[in-house]
Coordinates of C-alpha atoms in Angstrom, one line a residue:
X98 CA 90.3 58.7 95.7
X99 CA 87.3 58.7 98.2
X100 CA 87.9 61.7 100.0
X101 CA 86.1 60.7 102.9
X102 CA 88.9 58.7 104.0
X103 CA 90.9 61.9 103.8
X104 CA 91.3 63.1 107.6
X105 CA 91.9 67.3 107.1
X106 CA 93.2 69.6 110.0
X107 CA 92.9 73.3 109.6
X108 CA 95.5 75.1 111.7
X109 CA 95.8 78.8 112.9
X110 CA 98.7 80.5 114.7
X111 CA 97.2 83.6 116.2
X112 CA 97.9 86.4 118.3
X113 CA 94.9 89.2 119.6
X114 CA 93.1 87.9 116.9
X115 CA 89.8 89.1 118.1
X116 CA 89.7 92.2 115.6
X117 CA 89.6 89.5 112.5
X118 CA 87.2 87.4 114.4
X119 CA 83.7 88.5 113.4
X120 CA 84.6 87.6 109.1
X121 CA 86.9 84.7 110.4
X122 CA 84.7 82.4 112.4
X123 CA 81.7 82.5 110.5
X124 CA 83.6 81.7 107.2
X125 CA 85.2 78.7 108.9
X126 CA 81.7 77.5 110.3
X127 CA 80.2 77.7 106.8
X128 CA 82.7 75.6 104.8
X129 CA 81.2 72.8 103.0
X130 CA 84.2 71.0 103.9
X131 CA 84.4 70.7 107.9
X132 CA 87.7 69.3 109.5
X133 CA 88.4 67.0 111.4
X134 CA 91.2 68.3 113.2
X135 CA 91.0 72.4 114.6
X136 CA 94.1 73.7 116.1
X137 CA 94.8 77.1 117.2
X138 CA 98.5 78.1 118.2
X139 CA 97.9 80.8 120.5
X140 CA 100.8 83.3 121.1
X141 CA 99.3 84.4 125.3
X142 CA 96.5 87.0 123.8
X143 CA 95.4 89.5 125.9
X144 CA 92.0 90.2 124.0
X145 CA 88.9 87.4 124.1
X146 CA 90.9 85.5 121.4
X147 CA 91.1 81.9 122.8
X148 CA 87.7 82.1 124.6
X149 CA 86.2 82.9 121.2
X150 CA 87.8 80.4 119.2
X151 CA 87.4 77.6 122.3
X152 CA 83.1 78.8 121.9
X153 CA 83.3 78.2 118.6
X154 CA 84.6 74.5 118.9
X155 CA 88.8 74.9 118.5
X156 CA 91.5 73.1 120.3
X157 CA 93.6 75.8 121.8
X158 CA 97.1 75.3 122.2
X159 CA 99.0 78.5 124.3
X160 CA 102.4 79.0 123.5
X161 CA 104.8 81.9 125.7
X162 CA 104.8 84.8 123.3
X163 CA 108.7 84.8 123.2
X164 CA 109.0 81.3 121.8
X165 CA 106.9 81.7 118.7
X166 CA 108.6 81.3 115.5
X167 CA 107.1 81.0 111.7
X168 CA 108.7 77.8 111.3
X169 CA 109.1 76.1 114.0
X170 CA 105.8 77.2 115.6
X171 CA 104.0 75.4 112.2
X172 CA 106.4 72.5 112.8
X173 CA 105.3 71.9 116.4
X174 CA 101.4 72.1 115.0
X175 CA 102.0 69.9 112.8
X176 CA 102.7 67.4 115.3
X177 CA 99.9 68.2 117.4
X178 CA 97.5 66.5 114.7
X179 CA 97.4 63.4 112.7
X180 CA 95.4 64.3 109.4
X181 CA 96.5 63.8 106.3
X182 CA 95.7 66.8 104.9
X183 CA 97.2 70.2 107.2
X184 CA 95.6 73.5 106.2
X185 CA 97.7 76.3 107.6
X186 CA 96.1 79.8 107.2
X187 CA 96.8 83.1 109.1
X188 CA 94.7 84.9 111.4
X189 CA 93.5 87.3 108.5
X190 CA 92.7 85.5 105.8
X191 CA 89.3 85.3 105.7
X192 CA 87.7 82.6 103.4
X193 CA 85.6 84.4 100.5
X194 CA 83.8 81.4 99.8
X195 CA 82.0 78.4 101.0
X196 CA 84.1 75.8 98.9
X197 CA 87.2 77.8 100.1
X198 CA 88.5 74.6 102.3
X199 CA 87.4 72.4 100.3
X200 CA 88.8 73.0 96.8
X201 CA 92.3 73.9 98.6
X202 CA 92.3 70.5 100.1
X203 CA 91.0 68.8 96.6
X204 CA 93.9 70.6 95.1
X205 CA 96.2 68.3 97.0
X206 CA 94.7 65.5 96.1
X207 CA 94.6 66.4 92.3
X208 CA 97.7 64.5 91.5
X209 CA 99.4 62.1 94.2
X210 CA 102.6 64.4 93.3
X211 CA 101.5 66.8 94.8
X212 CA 103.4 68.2 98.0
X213 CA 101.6 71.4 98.5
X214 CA 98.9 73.4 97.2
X215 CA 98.2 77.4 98.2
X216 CA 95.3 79.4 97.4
X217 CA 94.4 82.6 95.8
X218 CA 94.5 85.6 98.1
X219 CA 92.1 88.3 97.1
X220 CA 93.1 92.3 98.0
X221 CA 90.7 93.8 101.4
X222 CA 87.9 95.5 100.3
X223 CA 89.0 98.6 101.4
X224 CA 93.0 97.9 99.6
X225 CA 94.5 100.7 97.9
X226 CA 96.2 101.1 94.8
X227 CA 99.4 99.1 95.8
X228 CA 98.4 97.4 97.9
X229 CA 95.7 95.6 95.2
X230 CA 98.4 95.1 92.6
X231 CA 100.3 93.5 94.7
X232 CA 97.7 90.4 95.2
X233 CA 96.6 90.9 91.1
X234 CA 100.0 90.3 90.4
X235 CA 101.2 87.8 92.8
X236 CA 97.7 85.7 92.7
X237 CA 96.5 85.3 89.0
X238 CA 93.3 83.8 88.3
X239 CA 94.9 80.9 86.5
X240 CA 96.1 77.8 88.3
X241 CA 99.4 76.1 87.8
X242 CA 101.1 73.2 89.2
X243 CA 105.1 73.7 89.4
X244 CA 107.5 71.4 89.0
X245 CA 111.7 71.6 89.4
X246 CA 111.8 71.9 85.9
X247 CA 110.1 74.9 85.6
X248 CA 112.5 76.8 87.5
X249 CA 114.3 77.4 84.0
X250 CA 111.9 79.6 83.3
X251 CA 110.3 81.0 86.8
X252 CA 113.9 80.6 89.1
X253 CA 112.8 81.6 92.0
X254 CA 109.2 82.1 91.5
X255 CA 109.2 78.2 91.3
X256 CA 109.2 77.8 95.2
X257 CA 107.0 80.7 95.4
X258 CA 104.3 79.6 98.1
X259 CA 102.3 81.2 101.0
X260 CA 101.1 79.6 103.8
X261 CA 98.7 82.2 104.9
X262 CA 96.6 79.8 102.9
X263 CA 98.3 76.6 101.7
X264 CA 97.1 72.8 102.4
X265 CA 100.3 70.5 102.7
X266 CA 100.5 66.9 102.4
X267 CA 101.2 65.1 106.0
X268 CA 103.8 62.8 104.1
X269 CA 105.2 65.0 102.1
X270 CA 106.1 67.2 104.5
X271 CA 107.6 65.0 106.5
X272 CA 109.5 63.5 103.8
X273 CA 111.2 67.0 103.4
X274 CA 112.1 67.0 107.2
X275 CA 109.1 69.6 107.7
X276 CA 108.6 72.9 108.3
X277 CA 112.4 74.7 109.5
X278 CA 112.9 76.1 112.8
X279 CA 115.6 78.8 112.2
X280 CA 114.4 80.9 109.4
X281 CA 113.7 84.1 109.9
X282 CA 110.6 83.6 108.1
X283 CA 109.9 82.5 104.5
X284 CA 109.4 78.8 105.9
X285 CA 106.6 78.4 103.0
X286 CA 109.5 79.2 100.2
X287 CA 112.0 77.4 102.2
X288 CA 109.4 73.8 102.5
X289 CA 108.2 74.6 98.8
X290 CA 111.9 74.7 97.2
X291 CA 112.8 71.1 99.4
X292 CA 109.6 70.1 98.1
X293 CA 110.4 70.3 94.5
X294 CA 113.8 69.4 94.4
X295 CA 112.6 65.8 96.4
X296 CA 110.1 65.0 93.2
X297 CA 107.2 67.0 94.6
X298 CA 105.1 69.5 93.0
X299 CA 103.6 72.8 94.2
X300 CA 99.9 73.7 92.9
X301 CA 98.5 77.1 92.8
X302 CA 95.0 76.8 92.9
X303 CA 92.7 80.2 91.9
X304 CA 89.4 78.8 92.6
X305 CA 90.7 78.6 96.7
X306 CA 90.0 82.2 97.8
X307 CA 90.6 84.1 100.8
X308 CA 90.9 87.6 101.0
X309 CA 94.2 88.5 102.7
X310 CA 96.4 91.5 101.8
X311 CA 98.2 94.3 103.6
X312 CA 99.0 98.0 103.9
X313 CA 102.4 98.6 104.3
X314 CA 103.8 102.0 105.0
X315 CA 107.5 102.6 102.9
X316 CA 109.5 101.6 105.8
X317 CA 107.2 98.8 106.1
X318 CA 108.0 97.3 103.3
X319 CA 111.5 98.1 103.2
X320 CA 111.9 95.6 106.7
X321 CA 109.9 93.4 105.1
X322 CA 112.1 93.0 102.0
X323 CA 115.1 92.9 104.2
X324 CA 114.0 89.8 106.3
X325 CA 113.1 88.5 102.5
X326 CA 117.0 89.2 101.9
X327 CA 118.1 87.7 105.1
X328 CA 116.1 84.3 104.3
X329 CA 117.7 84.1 100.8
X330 CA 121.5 84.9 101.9
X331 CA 121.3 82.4 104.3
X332 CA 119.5 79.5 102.4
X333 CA 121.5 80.1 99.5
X334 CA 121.3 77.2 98.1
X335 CA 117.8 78.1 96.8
X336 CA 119.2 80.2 94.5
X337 CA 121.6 78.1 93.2
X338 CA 119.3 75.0 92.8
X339 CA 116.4 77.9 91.4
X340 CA 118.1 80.5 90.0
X341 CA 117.3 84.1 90.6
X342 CA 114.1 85.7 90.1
X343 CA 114.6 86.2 86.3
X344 CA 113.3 89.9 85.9
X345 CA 110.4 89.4 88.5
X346 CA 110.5 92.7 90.3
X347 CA 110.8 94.6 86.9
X348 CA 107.8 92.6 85.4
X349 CA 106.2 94.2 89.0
X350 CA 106.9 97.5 88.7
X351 CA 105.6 97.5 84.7
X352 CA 102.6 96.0 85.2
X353 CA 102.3 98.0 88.5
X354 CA 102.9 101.5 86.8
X355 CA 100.3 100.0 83.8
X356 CA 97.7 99.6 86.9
X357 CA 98.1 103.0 87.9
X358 CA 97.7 104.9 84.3
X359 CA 94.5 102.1 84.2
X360 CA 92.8 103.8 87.2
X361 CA 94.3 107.4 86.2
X362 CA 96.2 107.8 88.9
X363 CA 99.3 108.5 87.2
X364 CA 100.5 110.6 90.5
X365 CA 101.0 107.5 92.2
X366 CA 103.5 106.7 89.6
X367 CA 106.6 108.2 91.6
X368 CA 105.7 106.5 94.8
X369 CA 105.3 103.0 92.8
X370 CA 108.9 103.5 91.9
X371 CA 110.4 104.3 95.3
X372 CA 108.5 101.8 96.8
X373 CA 110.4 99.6 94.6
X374 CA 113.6 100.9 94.8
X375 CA 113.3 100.7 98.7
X376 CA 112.3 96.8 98.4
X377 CA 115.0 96.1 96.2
X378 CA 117.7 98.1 98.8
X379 CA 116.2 96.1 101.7
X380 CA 116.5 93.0 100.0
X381 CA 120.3 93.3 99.1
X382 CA 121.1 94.5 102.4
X383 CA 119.5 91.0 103.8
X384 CA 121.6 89.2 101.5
X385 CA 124.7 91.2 103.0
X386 CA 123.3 91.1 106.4
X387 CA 126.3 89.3 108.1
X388 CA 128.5 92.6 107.4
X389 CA 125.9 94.5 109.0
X390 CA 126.1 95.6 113.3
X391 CA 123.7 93.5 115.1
X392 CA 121.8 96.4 116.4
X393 CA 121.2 97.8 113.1
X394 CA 119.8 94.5 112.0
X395 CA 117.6 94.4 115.0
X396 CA 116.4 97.9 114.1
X397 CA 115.4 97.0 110.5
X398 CA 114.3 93.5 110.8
X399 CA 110.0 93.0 111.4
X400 CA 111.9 90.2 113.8
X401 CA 113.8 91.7 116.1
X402 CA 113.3 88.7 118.3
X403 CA 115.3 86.6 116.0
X404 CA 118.2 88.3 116.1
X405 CA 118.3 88.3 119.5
X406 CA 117.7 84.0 119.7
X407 CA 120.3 83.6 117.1
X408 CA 124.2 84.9 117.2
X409 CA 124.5 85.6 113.5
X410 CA 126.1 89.0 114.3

């Protein structure tokens, strides 16, 4: 395929981005591939955000802070631009590369199957311990394309996708109906699984890189694998098409403990486990969420806006 018939957006939700700014925008301006299309979704930021990315050569698009949503924001984007190719990345993934775009894009168009392809994500320089696994584990440095088949052996690590970095193809996205606008997040999973079951596949390509990872605190992640839970109760048809996650979290917390004695740090062991145990708990109680008070939901949930958009008490 002559590539240079391929039209590429890049597109950015962002929110008081100016922090990630300095690593972000020099990146993008140093791809070999440059897009055609530049959209940033911004949330009203009240630092030099837009101004910045507007200097820089952007399209700014200003959203009211209280309508922006994972999925539907991302679905509205994607209607803003008419490239073939739609790159959506976060606000703090920094490219690590100059062939970062580029390859990510060239993943998509590695096999005309293809529905969506989402790049490695390397742990912040200054990561800790967990935090490091976490991206190690979750971002090998071997690329794989999935298919539905696989799902007998991955379940739901088959729809597994993140569109902090991911390149989607225009038509088929829209073949799946796009991105969903009443998820609580998880939109990536959610456009991934309708992907595969429609004939698509998903690549994972390691030679994309960004470096993207977070530091969450306990409670932190214990929200965050409740809004996980919420996403999966309610599309629960993902885990009947997929199956479950076949042993996932306790392949995490053995390779995550191996980590540990690696770096001899075994004291970190004890807080490895509770960690876990807290995911696991916040998961299950998103799964149950409907038998839960709507304030308590609001008070757990990294969304408390959701919950107060939707009547799913």
């Amino acid at each position: 395929m002559n590539t240079d018939l391929v039209r590429t957006a890049v597109i950015v939700p962002v929110w008081n981005a100016s922090q990630h700014l300095d690593r972000l925008l020099p990146a993008l301006a140093n791809q070999s591939l440059q897009p055609d299309e530049w959209l940033v979704i911004d949330s009203h930021s009240t630092d030099d955000t837009v101004q910045r990315f507007v200097a820089a050569g952007a399209r700014v698009e200003t959203i009211p802070p209280g309508t922006f949503n994972h999925g539907g924001t991302r679905r509205w984007a994607s209607h803003q631009v008419s490239a073939d190719i739609l790159i959506f990345m976060t606000q703090d993934a920094i490219l690590a590369d100059t062939e970062s775009l580029r390859k990510l894009r060239d993943a998509v168009l590695l096999d005309v199957n293809v529905g969506v392809a989402y790049g490695r994500q390397l742990p912040r320089p200054e990561a800790d311990i967990h935090e490091a696994h976490a991206r190690y584990f979750n971002y090998p440095s071997r690329s794989r394309t999935k298919v539905l088949s696989d799902s007998a052996r991955l379940g739901l690590k088959t729809c597994f996708s993140s569109d902090s970095f991911a390149a989607y193809r225009r038509t088929a996205l829209e073949a799946v109906g796009g991105f969903p606008i009443d998820v609580i997040g998880s939109e990536d999973a959610y456009v991934a699984a309708k992907m595969l079951l429609a004939g698509w596949s998903v690549r994972y390509e390691a030679d994309a890189l960004v470096v993207h990872s977070h530091s969450y605190s306990l409670w932190q992640e214990f929200r965050r694998y409740f809004d996980i839970g919420v996403f999966y109760g309610q599309e629960d048809w993902i885990e009947r098409q997929f199956g479950r996650a076949r042993g996932e979290g306790r392949r995490f917390v053995i390779s995550e403990v191996k980590h540990i004695i690696q770096l001899g740090q075994t004291w970190r062991i004890p807080e490895c486990i509770l960690r876990s145990a807290l995911k696991l708990l916040g998961y299950r109680l998103g799964w149950i969420h409907k038998a839960l008070p709507l304030a308590l939901k609001r008070r757990i949930s990294m969304f408390p806006r959701y919950w107060e958009s939707l009547d799913l008490s």
